[in-house]
Structures are given as C-alpha cells and as structure tokens.
mmCIF file of C-alpha atoms and ligand atoms in Angstrom:
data_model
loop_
_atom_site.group_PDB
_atom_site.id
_atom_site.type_symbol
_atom_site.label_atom_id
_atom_site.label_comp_id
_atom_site.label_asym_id
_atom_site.label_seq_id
_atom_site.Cartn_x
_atom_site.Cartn_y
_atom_site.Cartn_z
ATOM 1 C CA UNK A 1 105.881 107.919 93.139
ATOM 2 C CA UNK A 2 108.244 105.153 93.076
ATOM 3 C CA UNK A 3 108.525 103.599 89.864
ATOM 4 C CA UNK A 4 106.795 99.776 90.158
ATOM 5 C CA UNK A 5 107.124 96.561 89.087
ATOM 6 C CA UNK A 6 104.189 94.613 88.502
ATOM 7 C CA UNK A 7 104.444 90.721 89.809
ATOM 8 C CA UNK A 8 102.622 88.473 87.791
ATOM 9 C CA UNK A 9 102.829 85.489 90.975
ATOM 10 C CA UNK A 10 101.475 83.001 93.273
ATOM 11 C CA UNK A 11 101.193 82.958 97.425
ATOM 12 C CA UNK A 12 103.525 80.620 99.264
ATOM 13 C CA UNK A 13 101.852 80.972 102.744
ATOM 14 C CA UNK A 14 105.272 80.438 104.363
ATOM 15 C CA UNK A 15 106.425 83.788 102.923
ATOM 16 C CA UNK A 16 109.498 82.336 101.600
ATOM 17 C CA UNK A 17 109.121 82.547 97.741
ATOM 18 C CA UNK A 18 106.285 83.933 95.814
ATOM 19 C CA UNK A 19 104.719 87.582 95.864
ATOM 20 C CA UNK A 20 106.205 87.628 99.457
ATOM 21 C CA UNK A 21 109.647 87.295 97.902
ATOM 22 C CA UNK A 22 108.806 89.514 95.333
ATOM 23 C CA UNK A 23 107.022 92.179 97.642
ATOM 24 C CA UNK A 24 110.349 92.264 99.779
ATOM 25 C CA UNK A 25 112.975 91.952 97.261
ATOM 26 C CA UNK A 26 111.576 94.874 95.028
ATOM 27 C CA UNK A 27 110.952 96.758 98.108
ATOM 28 C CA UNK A 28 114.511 96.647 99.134
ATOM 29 C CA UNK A 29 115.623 96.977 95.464
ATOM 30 C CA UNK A 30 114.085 100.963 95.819
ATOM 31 C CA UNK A 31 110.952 100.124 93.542
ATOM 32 C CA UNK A 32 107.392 99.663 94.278
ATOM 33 C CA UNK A 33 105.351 95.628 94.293
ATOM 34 C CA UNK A 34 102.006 95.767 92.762
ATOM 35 C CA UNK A 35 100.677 92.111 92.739
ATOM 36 C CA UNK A 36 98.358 90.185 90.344
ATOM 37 C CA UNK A 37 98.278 86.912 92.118
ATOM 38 C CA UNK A 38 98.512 84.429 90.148
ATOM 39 C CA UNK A 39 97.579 81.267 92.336
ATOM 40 C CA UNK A 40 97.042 80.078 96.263
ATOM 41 C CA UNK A 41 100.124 77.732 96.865
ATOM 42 C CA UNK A 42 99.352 75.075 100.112
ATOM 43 C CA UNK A 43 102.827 74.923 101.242
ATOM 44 C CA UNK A 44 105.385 75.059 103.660
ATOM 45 C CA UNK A 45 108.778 75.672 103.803
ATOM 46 C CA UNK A 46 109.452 71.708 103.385
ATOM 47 C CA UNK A 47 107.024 70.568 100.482
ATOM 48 C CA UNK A 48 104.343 71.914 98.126
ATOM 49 C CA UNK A 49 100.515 70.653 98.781
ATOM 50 C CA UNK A 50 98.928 71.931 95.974
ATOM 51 C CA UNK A 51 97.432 75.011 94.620
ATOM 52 C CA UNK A 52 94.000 76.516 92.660
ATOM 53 C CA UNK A 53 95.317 78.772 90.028
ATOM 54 C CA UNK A 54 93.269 82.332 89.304
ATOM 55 C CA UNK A 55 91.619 82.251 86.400
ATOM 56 C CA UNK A 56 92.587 84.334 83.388
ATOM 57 C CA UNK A 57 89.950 86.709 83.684
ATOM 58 C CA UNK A 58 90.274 87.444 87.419
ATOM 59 C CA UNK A 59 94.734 87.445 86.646
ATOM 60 C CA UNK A 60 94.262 89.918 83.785
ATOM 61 C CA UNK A 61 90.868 92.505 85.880
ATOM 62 C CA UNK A 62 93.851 92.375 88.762
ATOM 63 C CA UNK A 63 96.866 93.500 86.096
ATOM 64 C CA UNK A 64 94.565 96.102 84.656
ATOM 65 C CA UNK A 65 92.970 97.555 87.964
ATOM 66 C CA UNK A 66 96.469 99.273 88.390
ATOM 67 C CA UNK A 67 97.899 99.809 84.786
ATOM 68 C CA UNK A 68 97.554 103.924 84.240
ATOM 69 C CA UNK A 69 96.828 103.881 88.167
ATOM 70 C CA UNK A 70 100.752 102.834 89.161
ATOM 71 C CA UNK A 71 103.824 104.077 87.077
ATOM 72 C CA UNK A 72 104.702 101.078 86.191
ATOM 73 C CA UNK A 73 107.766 100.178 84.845
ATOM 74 C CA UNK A 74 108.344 96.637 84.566
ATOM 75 C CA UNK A 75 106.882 93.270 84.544
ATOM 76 C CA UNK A 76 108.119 90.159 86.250
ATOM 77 C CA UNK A 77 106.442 87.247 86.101
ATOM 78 C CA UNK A 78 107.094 83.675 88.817
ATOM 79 C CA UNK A 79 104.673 80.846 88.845
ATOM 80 C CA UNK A 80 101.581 81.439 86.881
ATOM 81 C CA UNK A 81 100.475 77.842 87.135
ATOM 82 C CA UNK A 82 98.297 77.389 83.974
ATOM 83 C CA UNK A 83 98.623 77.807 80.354
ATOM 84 C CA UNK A 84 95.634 80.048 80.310
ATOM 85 C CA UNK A 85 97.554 82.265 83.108
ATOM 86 C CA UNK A 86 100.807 82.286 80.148
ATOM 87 C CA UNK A 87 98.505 83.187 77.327
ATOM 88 C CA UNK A 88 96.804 86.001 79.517
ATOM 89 C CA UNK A 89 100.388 87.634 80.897
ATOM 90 C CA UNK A 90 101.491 86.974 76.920
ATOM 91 C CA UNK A 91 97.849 89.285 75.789
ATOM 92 C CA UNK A 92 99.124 91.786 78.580
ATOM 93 C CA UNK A 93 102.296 92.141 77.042
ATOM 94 C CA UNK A 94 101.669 92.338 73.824
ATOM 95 C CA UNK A 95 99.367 95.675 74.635
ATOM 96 C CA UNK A 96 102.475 97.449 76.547
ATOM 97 C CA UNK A 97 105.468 96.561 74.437
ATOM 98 C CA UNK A 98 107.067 99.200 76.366
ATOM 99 C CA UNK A 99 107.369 97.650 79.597
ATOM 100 C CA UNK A 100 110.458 95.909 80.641
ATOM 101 C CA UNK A 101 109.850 92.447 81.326
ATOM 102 C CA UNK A 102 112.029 89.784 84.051
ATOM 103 C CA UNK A 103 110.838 86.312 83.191
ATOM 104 C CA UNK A 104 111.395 83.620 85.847
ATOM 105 C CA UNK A 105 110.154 80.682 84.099
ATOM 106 C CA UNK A 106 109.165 78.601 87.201
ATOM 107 C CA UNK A 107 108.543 74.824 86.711
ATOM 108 C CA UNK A 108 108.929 73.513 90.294
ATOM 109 C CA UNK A 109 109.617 74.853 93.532
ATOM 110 C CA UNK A 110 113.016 74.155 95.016
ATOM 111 C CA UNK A 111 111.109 71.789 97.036
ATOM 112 C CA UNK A 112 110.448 69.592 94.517
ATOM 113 C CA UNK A 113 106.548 70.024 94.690
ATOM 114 C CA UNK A 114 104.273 70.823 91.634
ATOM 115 C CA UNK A 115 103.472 74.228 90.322
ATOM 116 C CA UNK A 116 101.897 73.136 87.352
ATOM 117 C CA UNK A 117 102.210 70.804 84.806
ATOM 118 C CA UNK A 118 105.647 70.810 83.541
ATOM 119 C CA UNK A 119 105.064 69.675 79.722
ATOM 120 C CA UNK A 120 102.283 71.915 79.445
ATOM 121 C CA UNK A 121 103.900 74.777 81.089
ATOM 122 C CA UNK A 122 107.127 74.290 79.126
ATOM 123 C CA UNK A 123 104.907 74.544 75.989
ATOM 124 C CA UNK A 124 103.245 77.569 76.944
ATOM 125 C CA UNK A 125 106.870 79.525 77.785
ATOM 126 C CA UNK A 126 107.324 79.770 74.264
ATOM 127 C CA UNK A 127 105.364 82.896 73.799
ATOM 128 C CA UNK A 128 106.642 84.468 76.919
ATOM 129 C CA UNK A 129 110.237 84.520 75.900
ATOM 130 C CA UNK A 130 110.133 86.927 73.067
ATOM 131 C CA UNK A 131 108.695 89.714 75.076
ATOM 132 C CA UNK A 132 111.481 89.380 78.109
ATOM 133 C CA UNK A 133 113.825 91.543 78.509
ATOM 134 C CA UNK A 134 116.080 89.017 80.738
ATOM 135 C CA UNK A 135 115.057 85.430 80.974
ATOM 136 C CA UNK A 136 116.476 84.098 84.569
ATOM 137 C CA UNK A 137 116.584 80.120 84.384
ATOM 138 C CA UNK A 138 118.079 77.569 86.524
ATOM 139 C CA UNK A 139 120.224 75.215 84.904
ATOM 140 C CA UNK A 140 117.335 72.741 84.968
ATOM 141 C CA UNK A 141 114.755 75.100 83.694
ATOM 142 C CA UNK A 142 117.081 76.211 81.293
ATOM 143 C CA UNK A 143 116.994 72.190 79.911
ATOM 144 C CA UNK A 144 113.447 71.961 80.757
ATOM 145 C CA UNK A 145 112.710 75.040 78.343
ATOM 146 C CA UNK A 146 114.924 73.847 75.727
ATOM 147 C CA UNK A 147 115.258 69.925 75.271
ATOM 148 C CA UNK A 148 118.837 71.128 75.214
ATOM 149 C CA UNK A 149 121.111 69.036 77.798
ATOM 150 C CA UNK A 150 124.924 70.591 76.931
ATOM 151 C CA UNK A 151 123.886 74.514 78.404
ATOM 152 C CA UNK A 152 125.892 76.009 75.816
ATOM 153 C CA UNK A 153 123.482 74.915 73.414
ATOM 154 C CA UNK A 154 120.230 75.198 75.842
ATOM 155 C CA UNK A 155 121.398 78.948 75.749
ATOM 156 C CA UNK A 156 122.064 79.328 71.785
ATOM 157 C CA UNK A 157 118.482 77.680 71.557
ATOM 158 C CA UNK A 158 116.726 79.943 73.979
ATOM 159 C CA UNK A 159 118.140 83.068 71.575
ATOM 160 C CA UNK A 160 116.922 80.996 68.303
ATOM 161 C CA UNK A 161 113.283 81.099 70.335
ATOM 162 C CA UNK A 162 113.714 84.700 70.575
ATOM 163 C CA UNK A 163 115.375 85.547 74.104
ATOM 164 C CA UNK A 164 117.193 89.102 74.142
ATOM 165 C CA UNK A 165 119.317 88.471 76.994
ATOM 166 C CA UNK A 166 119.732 85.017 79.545
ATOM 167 C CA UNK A 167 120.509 84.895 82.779
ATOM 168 C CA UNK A 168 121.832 81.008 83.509
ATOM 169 C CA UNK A 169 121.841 80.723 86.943
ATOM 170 C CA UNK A 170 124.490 77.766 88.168
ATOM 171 C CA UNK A 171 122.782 77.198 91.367
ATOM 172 C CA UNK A 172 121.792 73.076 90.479
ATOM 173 C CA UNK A 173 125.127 72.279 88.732
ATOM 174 C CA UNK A 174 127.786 70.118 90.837
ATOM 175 C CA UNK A 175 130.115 72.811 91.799
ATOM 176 C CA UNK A 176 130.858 72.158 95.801
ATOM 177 C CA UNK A 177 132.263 75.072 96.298
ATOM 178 C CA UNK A 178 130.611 77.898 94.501
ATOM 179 C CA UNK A 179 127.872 78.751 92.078
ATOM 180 C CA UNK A 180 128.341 80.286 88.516
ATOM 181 C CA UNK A 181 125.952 82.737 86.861
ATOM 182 C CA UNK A 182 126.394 83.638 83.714
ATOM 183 C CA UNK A 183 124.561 86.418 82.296
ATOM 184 C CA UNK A 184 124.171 86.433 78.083
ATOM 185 C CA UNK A 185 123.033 88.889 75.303
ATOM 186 C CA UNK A 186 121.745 88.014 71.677
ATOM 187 C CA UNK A 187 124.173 89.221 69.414
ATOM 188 C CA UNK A 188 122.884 88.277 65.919
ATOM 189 C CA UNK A 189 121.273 84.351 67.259
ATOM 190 C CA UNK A 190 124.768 83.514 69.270
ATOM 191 C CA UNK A 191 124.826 83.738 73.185
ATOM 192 C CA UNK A 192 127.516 86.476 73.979
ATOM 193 C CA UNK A 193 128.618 86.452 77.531
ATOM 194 C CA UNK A 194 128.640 89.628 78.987
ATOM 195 C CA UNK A 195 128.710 89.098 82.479
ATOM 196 C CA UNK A 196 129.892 85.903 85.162
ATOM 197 C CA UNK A 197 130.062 86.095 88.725
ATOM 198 C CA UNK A 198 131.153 83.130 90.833
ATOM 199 C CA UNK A 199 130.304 83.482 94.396
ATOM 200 C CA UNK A 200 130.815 81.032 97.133
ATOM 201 C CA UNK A 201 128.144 78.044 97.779
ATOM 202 C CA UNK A 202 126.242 78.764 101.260
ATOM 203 C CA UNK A 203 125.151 75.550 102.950
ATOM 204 C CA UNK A 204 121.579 74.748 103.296
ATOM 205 C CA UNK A 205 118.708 74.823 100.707
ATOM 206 C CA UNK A 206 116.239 78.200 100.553
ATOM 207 C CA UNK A 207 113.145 78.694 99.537
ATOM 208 C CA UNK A 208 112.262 81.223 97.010
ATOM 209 C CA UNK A 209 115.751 82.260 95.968
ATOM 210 C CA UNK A 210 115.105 82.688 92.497
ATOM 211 C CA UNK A 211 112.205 84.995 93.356
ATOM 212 C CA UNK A 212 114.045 87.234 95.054
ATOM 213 C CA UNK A 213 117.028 87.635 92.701
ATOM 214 C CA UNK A 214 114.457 87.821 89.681
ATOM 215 C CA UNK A 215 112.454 90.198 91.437
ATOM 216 C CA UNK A 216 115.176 92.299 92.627
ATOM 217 C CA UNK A 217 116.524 93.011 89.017
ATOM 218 C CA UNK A 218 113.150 93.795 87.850
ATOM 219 C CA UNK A 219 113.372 96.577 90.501
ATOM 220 C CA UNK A 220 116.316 98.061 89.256
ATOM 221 C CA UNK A 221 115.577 97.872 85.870
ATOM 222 C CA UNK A 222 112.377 99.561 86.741
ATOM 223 C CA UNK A 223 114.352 102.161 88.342
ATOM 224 C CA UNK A 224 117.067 102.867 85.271
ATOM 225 C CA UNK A 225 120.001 100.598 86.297
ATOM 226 C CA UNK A 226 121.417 98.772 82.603
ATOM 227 C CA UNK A 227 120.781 94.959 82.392
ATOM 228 C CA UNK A 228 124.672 94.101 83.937
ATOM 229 C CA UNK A 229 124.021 96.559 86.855
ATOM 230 C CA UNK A 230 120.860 95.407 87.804
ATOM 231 C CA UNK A 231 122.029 91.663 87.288
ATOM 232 C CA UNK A 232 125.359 92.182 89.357
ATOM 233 C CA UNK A 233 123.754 94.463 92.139
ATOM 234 C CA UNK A 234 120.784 91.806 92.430
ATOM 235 C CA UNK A 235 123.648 88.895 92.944
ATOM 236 C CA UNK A 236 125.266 90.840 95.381
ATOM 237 C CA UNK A 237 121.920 91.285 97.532
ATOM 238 C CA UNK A 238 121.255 87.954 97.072
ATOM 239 C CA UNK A 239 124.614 86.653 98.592
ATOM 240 C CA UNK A 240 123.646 88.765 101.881
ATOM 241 C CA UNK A 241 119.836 87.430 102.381
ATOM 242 C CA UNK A 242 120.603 84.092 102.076
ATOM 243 C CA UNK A 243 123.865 83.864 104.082
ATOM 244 C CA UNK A 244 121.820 85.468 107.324
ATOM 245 C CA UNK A 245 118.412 83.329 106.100
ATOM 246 C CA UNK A 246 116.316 81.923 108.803
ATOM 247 C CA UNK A 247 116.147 78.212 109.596
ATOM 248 C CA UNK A 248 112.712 77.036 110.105
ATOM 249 C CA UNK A 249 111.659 74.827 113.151
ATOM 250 C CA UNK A 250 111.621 71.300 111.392
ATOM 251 C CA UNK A 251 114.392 71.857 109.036
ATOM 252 C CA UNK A 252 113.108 72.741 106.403
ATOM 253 C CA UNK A 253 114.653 75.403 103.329
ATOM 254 C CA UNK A 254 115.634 78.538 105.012
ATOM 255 C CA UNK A 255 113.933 81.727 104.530
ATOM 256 C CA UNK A 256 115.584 84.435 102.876
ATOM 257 C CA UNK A 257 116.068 87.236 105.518
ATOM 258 C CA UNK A 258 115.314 90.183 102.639
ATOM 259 C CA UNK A 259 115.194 93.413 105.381
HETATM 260 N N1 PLP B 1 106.414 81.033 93.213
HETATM 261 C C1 PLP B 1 105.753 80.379 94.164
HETATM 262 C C2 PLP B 1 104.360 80.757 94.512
HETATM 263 C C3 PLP B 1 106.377 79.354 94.821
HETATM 264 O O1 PLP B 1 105.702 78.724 95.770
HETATM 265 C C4 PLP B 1 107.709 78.996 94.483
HETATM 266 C C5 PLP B 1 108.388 77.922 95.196
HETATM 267 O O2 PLP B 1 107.946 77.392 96.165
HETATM 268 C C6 PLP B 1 108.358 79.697 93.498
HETATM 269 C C7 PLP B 1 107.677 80.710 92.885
HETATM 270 C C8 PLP B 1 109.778 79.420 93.095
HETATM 271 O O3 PLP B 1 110.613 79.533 94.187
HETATM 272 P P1 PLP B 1 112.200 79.587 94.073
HETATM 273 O O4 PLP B 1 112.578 81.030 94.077
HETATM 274 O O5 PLP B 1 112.626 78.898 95.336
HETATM 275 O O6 PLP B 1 112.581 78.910 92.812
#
C-alpha cells in the first residue's frame, strides 16, 4: 500500500482548505490521506462562520482506529481548534516518535475568520514544535508564534523553542511582485538557510493554500523525498494549482484546482 499521511484537520465545506486540501494535495503528492477530523468549519469561500471542535477523545479514537491498520508515515497537522485538540495530537506524538511530522500552525484562515482562539492556541503550539519535523508558518504566524516582529529573529526563536527545520513562507510580506520562501535548518540554535525560492505573485487571494503546500510535503516526505526535495517539489505544485484556481461565483478566494 501507499505509504500515508495522517491529517490531523478540520472540514471547510467549500472544499477549499482543510482535509479537502489535504485529501487532494497528498493524493496528487503519490501518498495516501487518512483523516482525523479535527473540527466542522461553517464557511465559505468568502468568510468563516464558526465551528464545534471534536473533542479530544473522539480526535485521538479517530487517530488510533487506523494507526497499525495504515502504513503510516507521517503526520501533518492544520487547524485543530482547541488546546485540548494540541495536547491530544502532542500525547499522539509522543507515543510514535518515529513518525515524520509537517506542522502547519494555523491561527486564522486567509479569510480572516476565527479558528480558534489565537492567544490560547499560540500557547498551546509550544509543545507541538519540538516533535515537527518542518514547521510551515506564514510570516504572520511565524510573529504570532514567536512575539518576534524582525523574522530573522522570529526564526532564531522558533529553533531556541525547539524547531528542527522552518519553512517561512513570504506569502503576507509586501513584495508586489513575487513571494519569498525560505526554508531553514537548526544548526546548533542558529537558523541556517538551506533553501529560497522566489516565485512570481499570482493575483487574487485562495483559500487553503497553505494546506495544500503543507500537505503536499508531508506526502513526499512520507514517500522518502529529503526535506529540500519535498519542500521545492511541493512549491513547484503549488505554483500550478493556484495559477489555474477556480473563481467562485461572488468573488470570493479562489479554489485551488489540485487535479
Ligand atoms: N483548516 C481549515 C479547516 C480551514 O478552514 C482553513 C482556512 O479556512 C485552514 C485550515 C487554513 O487555510 P489556508 O491554507 O488558506 O491557510
């Protein structure tokens, strides 16, 4: 069987972000999706209604239905809209050290709407991050996460708070033209670039992005490609879903057009 990736996320009913995303996105990436959901989103492809988070018992009886049933390979984890849902995923983890883990540390959707409570969540990250194998933040999550404005020292924090490797994705930062990500290692507490790609800025907003890039990585490092592959293959795939995205009826952020 494929090797899988087990999502740790939350159900946008307009199939833009969320385990749709991640479904998709490790589908194409040559992996397998395995789901425990993590919350019901209300939402739309213009704004976030609310949601009603699983609870920790029902997250964790979903992760361990298919754990020795699925070869799974890898973790990645998207909104998981409570602290209770962090410390469960962290519990997971600590019991299988030897999967490889994609943490996309989701505050917000790109909407703007609530996916928790941001403080709380932020708090709650904290064990998360040493179990990741790549931690893929948005400039503003990287701040969010960090207290850390200048991103140069967001980054050197995140390592101090245990990261192994930091994908800073330039997607918010006022570049017109194109969008920076820069992809770092820990060597010995210091942020060591290893990788940057600059591709050009597409017009339009989309919605759930981040989950697809995040999820598509976890895919191939579930199926054996080395951190910079997987990050730099991901980016490229990325680039070509979003350029032929849909556009929704009323305007709102276009979906990622993943197959
Ligand atoms: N997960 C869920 C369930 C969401 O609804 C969203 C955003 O709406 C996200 C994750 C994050 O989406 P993005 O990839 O656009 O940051």
């Amino acid at each position: 069987m494929r090797p899988t990736v087990l999502c740790f996320s939350g159900l946008d009913p307009s199939g833009g972000a969320g385990l749709q995303a991640d479904i998709e996105a490790i589908g194409q990436s040559g992996a397998h999706a395995a789901i425990a959901c993590t919350a019901l989103t209300i939402q739309n492809s213009q704004q976030v209604f609310g949601f009603e988070a699983t609870s920790k018992e029902l997250l964790l009886a979903q992760a361990n239905a298919v754990v020795g049933d699925l070869p799974i390979k890898a973790i990645k984890s998207g909104m998981l809209g409570t602290t209770e849902n962090i410390a469960a995923l962290a519990e997971f983890l600590a019991e299988h050290p030897d999967y490889l883990y994609v943490l996309d540390p989701v505050l917000v959707a790109n909407s703007g709407g609530s996916l928790g409570n941001q403080e709380t969540l932020v708090k709650a990250f904290v064990e998360l991050i040493p179990h990741a194998t790549v931690i893929t933040p948005n400039t503003v999550e990287l701040r969010a996460l960090t207290g850390e404005n200048d991103l140069e020292k967001a980054t050197t924090k995140l390592f101090t708070m245990g990261a192994k490797a930091v994908l800073v994705k330039g997607g918010h930062e006022d570049t017109p033209e194109y969008i920076r990500n820069a992809l770092y290692i820990n060597n010995n507490g210091q942020a060591e670039l290893i990788s940057e790609t600059k591709c050009p800025r597409l017009d339009g907003e989309y919605h759930g992005s981040g989950c697809s890039l995040a999820s598509f990585i976890a895919g191939r490092l579930a199926m054996g490609d080395a951190l910079n592959v997987a990050v730099n293959y991901a980016e490229a795939w990325l680039f070509g879903v979003l350029k032929n995205a849909d556009s929704p009826v009323k305007g709102g952020q276009k979906i990622p057009k993943r197959f």
